[in-house]
PDB file of C-alpha atoms in Angstrom:
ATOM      1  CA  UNK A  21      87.895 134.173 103.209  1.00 42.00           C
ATOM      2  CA  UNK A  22      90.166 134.277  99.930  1.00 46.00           C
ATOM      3  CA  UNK A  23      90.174 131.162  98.181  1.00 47.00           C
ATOM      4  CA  UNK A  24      94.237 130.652  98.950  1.00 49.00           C
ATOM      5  CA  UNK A  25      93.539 131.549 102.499  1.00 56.00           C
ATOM      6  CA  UNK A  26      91.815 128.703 103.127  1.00 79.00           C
ATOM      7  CA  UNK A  27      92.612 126.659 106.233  1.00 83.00           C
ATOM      8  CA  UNK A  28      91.340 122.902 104.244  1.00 82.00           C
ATOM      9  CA  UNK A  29      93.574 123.973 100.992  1.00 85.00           C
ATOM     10  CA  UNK A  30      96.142 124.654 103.010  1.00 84.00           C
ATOM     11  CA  UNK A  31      95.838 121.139 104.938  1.00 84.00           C
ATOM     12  CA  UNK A  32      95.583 119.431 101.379  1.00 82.00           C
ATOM     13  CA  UNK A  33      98.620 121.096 100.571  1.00 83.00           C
ATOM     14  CA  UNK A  34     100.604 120.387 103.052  1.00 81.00           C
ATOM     15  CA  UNK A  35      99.317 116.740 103.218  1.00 78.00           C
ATOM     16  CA  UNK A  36     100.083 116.509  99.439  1.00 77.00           C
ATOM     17  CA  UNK A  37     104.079 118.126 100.206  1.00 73.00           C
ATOM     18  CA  UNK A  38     104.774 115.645 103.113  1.00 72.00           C
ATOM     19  CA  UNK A  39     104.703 112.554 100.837  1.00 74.00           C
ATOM     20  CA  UNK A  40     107.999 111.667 100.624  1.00 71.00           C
ATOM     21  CA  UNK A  41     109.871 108.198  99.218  1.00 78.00           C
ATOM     22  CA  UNK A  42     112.360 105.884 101.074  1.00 86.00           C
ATOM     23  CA  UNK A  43     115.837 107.501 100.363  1.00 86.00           C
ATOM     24  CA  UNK A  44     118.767 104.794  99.428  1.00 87.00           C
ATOM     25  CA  UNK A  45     120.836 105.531 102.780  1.00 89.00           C
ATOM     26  CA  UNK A  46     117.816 104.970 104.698  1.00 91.00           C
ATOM     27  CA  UNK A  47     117.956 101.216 103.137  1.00 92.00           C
ATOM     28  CA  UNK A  48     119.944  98.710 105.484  1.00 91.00           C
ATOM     29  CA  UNK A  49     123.102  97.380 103.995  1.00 90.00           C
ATOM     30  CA  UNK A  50     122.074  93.590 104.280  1.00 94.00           C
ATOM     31  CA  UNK A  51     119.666  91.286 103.732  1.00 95.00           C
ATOM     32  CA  UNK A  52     116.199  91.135 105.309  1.00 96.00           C
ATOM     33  CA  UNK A  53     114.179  88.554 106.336  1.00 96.00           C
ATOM     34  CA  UNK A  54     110.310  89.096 105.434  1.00 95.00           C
ATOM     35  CA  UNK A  55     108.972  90.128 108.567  1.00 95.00           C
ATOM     36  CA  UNK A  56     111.809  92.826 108.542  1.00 96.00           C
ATOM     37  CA  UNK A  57     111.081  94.119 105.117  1.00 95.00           C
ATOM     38  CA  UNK A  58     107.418  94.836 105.997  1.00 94.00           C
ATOM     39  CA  UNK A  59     108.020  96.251 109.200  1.00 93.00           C
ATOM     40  CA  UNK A  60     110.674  98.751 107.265  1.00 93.00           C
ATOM     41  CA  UNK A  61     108.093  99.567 104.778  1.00 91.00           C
ATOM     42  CA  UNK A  62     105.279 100.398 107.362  1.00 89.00           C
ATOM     43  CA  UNK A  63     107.520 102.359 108.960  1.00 88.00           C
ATOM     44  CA  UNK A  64     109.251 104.487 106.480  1.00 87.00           C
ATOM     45  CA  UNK A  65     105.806 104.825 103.922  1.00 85.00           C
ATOM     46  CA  UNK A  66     103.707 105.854 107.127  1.00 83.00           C
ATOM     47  CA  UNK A  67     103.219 108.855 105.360  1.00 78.00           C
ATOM     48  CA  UNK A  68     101.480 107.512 102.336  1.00 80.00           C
ATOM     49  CA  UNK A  69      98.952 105.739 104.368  1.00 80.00           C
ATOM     50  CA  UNK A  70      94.774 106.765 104.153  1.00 80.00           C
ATOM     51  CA  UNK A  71      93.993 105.156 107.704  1.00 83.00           C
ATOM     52  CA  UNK A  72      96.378 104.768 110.330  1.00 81.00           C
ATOM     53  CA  UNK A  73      95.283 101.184 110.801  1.00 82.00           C
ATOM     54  CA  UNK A  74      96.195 100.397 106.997  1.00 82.00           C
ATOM     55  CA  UNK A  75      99.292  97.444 105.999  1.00 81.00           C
ATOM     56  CA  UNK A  76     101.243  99.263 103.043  1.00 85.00           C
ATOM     57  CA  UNK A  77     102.641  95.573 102.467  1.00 90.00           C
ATOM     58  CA  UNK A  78     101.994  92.282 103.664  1.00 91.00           C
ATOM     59  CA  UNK A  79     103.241  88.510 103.303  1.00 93.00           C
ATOM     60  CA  UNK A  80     100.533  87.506 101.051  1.00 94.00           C
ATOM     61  CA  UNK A  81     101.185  91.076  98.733  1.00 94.00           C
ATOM     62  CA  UNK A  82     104.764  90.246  98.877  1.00 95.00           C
ATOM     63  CA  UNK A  83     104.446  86.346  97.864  1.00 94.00           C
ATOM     64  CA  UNK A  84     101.800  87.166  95.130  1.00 94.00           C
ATOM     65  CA  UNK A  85     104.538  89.853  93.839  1.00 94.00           C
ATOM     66  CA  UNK A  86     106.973  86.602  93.998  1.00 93.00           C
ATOM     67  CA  UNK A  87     104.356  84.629  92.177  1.00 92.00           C
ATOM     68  CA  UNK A  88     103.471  86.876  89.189  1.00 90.00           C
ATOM     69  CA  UNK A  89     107.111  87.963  88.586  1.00 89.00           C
ATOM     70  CA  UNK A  90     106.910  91.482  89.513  1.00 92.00           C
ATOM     71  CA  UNK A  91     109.568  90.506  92.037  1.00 94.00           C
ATOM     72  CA  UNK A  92     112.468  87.515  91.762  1.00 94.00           C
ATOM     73  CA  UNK A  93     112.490  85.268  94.535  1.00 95.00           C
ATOM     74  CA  UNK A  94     114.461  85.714  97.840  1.00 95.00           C
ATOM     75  CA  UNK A  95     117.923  83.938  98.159  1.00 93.00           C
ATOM     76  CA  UNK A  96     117.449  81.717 100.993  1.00 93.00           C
ATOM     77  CA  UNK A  97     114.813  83.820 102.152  1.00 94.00           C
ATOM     78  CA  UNK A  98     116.670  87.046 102.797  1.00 96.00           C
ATOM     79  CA  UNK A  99     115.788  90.041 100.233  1.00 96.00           C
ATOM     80  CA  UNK A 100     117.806  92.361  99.213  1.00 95.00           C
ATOM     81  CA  UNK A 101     118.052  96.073  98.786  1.00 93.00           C
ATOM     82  CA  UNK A 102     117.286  95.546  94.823  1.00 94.00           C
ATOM     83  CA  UNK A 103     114.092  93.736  96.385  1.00 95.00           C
ATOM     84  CA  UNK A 104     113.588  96.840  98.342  1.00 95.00           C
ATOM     85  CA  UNK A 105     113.790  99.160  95.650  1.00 93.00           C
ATOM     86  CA  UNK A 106     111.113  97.083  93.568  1.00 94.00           C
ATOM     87  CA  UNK A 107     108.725  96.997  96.293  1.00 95.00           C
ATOM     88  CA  UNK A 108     108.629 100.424  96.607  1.00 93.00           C
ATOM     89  CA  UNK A 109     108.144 101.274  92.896  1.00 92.00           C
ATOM     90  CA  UNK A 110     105.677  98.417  92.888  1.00 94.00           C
ATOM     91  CA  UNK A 111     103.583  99.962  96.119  1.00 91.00           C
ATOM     92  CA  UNK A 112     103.522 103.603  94.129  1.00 89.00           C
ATOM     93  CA  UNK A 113     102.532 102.055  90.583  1.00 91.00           C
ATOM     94  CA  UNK A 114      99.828  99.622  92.130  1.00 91.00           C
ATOM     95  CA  UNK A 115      98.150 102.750  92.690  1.00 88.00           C
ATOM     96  CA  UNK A 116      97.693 103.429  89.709  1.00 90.00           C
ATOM     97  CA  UNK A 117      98.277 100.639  87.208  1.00 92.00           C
ATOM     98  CA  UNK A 118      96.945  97.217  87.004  1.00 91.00           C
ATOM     99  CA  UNK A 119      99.062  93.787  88.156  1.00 91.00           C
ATOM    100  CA  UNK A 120      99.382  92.999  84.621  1.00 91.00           C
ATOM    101  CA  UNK A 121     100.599  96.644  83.358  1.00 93.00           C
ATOM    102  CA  UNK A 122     103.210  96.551  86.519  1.00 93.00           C
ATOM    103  CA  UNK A 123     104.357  92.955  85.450  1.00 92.00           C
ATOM    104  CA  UNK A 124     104.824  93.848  81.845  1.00 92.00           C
ATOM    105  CA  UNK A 125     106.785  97.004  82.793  1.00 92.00           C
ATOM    106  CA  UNK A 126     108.911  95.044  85.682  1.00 92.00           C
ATOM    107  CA  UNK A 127     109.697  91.969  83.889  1.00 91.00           C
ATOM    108  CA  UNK A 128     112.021  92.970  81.350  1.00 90.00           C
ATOM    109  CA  UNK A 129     113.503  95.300  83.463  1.00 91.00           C
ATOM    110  CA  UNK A 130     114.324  92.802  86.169  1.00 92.00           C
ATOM    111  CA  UNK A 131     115.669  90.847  83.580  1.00 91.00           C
ATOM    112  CA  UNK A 132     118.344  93.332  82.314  1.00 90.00           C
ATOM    113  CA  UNK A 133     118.989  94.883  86.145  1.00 91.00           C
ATOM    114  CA  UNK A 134     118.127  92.959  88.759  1.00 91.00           C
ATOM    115  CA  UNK A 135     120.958  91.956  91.038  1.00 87.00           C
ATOM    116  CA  UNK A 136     123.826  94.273  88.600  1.00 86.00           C
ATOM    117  CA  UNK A 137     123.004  92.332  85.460  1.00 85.00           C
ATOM    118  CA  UNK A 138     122.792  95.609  83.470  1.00 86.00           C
ATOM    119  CA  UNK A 139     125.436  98.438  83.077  1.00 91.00           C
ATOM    120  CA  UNK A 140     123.578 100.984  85.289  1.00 91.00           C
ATOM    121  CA  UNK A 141     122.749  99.635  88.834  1.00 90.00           C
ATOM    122  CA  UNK A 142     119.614  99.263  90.500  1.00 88.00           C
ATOM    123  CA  UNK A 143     119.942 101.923  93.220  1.00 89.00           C
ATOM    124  CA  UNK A 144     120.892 104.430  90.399  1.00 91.00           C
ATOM    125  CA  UNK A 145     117.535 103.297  88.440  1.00 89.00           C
ATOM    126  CA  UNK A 146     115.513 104.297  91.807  1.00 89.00           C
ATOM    127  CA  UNK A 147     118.045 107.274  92.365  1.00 88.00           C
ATOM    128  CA  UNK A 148     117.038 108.825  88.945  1.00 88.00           C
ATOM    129  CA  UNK A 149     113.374 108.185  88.854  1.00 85.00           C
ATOM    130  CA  UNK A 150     112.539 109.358  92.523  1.00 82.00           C
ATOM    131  CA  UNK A 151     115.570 112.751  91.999  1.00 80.00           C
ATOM    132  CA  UNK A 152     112.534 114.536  90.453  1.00 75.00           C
ATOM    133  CA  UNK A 153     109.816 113.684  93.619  1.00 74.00           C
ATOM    134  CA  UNK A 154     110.634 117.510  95.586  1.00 68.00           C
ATOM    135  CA  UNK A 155     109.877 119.666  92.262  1.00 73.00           C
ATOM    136  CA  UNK A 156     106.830 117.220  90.741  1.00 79.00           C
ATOM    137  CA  UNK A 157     105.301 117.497  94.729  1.00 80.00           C
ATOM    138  CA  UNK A 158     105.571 121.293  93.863  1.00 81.00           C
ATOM    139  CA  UNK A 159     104.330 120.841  90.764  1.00 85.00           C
ATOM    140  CA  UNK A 160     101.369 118.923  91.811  1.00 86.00           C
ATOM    141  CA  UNK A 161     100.654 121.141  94.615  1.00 86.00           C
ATOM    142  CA  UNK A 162     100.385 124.152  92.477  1.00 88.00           C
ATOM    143  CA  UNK A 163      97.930 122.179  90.238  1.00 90.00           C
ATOM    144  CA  UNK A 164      95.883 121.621  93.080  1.00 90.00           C
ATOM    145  CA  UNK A 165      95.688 125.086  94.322  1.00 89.00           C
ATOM    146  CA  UNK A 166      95.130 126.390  90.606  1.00 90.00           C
ATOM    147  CA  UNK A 167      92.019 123.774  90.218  1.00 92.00           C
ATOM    148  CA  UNK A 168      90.477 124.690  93.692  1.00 91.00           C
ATOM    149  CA  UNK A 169      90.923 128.210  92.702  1.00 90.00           C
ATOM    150  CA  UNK A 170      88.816 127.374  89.333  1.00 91.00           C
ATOM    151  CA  UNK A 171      85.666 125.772  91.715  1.00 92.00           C
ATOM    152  CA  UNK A 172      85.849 128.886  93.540  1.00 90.00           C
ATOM    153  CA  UNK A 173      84.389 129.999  90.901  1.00 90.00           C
ATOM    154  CA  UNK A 174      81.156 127.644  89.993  1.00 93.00           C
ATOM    155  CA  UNK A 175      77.860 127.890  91.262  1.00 95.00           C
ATOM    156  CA  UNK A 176      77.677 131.017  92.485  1.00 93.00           C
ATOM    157  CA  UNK A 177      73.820 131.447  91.738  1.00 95.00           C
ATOM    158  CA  UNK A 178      73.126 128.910  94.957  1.00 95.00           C
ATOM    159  CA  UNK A 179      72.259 130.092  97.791  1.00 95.00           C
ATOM    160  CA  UNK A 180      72.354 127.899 100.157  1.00 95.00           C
ATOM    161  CA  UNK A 181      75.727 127.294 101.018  1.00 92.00           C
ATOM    162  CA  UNK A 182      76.258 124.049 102.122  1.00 93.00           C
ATOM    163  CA  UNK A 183      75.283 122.339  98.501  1.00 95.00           C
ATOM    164  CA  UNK A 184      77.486 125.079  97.468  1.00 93.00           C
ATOM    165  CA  UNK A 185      79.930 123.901  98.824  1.00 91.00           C
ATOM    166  CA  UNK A 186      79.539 120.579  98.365  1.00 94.00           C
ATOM    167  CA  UNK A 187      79.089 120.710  94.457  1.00 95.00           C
ATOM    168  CA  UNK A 188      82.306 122.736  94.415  1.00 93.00           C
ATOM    169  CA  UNK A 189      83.997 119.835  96.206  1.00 92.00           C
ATOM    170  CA  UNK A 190      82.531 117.593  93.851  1.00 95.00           C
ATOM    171  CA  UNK A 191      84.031 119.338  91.072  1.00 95.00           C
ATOM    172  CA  UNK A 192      87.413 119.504  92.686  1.00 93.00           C
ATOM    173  CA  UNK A 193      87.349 115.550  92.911  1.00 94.00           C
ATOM    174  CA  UNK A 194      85.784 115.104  89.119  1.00 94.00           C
ATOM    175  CA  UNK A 195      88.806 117.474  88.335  1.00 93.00           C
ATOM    176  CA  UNK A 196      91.489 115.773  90.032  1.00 93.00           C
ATOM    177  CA  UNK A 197      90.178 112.419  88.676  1.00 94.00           C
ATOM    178  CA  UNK A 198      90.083 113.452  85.013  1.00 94.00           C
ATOM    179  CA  UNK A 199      93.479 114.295  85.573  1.00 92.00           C
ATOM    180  CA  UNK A 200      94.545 111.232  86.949  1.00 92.00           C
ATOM    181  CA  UNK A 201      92.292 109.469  84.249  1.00 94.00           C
ATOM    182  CA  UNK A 202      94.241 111.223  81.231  1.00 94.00           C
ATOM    183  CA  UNK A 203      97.788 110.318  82.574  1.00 92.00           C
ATOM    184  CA  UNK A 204      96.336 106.707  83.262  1.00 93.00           C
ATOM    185  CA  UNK A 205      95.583 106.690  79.466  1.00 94.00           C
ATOM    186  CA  UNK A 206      98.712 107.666  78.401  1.00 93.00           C
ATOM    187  CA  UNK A 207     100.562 105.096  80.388  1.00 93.00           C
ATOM    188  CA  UNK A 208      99.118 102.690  79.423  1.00 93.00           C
ATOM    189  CA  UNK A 209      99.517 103.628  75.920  1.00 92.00           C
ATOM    190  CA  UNK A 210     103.155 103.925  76.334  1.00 92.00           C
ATOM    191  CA  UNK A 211     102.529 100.247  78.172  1.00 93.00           C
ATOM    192  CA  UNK A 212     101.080  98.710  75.359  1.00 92.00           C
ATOM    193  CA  UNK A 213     103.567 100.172  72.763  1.00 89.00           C
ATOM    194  CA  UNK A 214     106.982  99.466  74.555  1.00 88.00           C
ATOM    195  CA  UNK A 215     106.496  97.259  77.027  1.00 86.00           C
ATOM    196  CA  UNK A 216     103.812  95.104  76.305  1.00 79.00           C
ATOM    197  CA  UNK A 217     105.389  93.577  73.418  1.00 64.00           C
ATOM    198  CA  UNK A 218     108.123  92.028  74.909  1.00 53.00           C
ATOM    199  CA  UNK A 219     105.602  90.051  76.991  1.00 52.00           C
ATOM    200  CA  UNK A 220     103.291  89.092  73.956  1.00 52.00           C
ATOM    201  CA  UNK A 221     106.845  88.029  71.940  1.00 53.00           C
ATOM    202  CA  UNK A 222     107.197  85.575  75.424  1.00 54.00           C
ATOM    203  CA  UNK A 223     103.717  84.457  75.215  1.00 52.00           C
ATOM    204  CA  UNK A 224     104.205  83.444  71.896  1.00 55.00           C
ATOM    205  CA  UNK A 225     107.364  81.702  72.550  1.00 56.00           C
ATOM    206  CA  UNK A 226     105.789  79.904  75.220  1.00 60.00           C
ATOM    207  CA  UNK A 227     102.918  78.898  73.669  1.00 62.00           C
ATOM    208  CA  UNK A 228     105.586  77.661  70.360  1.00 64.00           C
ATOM    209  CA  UNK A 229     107.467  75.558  72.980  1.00 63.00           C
ATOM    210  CA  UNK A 230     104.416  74.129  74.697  1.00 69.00           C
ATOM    211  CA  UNK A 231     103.235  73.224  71.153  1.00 66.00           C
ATOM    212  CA  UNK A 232     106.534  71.946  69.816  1.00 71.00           C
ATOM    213  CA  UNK A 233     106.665  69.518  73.017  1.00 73.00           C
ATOM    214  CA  UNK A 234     102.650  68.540  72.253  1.00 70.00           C
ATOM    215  CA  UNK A 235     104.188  67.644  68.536  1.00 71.00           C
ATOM    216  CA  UNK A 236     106.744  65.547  70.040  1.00 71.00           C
ATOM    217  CA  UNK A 237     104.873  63.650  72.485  1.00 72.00           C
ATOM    218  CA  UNK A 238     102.195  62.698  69.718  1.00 72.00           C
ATOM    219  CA  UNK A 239     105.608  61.797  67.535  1.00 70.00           C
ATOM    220  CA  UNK A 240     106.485  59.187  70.280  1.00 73.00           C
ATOM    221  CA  UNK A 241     103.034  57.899  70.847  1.00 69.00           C
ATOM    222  CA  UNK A 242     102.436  57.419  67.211  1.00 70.00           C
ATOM    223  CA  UNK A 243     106.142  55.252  67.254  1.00 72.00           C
ATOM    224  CA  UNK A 244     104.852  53.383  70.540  1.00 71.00           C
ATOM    225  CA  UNK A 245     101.061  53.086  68.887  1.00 69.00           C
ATOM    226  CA  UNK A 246     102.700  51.407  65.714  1.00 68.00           C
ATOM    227  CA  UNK A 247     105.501  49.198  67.634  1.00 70.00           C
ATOM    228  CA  UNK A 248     102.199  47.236  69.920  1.00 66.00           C
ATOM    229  CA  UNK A 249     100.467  47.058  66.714  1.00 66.00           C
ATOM    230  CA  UNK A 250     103.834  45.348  65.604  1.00 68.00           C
ATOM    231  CA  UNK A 251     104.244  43.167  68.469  1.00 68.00           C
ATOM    232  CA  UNK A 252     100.613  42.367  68.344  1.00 64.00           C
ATOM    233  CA  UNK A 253     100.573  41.145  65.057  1.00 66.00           C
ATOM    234  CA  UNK A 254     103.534  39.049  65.557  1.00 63.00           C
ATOM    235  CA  UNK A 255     102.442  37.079  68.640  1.00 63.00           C
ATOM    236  CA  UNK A 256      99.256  36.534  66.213  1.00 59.00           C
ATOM    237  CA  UNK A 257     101.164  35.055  63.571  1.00 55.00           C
TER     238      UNK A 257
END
């Protein structure tokens, strides 16, 4: 059977096409409640799940988002579709990128967008980034099919082919997770040179504040220190 015939690359492929994102008119036009926004996301990322049994986003995931400032708070509880739009950028990059790489990437963009604070809206933000998902799932699926070609190739000098076919899997995996490894690498260089920053220029105005109110503080306790040494000495005398 010809490597492009075969019935598994043609499964990957096809598994690999059918991954699709939530599309803005499929977003409801008001508020949600949390139990509503997980059930929505379960439903509509079905697609992107490994085991059918799997919760793409849960309470706890969507309070700890709350809590580290990849995601504002609800008003009154009730989250909106710019909260909709950053939970489903936040389920694709967690993927991939650490808590701390999504927060320093989300924060200042929450900042200068979240709920129409910038010039360009939040649905266009999500619009533009997710226009390009049909042609990079082509893209991506033409990669596959030229790197399984490639371990088609290998080990042809075993002859027993089971492990031949298992060390040509094996290379198909180390392949595909070089790949990922490299573009890994270069986000988080492009992390660490524009967005990273703007999170160490906060830490260090935090940690100026904290130390400016520490300064303070010692001020007054010195003035309340020297004032009972004055009242002291007087009730001596």
């Amino acid at each position: 059977m010809a490597w492009e015939d075969s019935e598994e690359l043609r499964e990957l492929l096809d598994r690999l096409k059918a991954i699709s994102y939530v599309k803005p008119d499929e977003l409801p036009n008001i508020d949600l409640y949390m139990d509503q926004v997980t059930t929505f996301m379960d439903f509509h990322l079905e697609s992107s799940k490994r085991y059918s049994e799997d919760k793409l986003l849960t309470k706890t995931m969507i309070n700890n988002y709350t809590k580290n400032e990849l995601l504002p708070p609800p008003n009154k509880k009730k989250y909106s579709k710019d909260h909709m739009y950053l939970l489903i950028l936040i389920y694709y990059l967690k993927g991939v990128l650490s808590i701390t790489d999504i927060q320093s990437v989300l924060k200042p963009f929450n900042a200068a967008f979240f709920g129409g604070a910038g010039e360009v809206p939040f649905e266009r933000v999500y619009e533009e980034i997710f226009a390009v998902q049909k042609s990079q799932s082509d893209a991506a699926a033409k990669d596959v099919a030229r790197k399984w070609k490639a371990v088609q190739g290998t080990y042809t000098e075993v002859a027993d082919k089971e492990q031949q076919e298992f060390l040509r899997k094996l290379s198909l995996i180390c392949l595909l997770s070089f790949d990922v490894y490299m573009k890994k690498q270069l986000i988080e260089q492009l992390i660490d040179k524009e967005f990273a920053p703007h999170e160490k220029q906060s830490a260090e105005k935090e940690k100026e504040e904290k130390a400016e109110k520490a300064k303070k503080k010692e001020e007054k306790d010195d003035k309340k220190e020297k004032k009972d040494e004055k009242k002291a000495e007087g009730k001596k005398k």
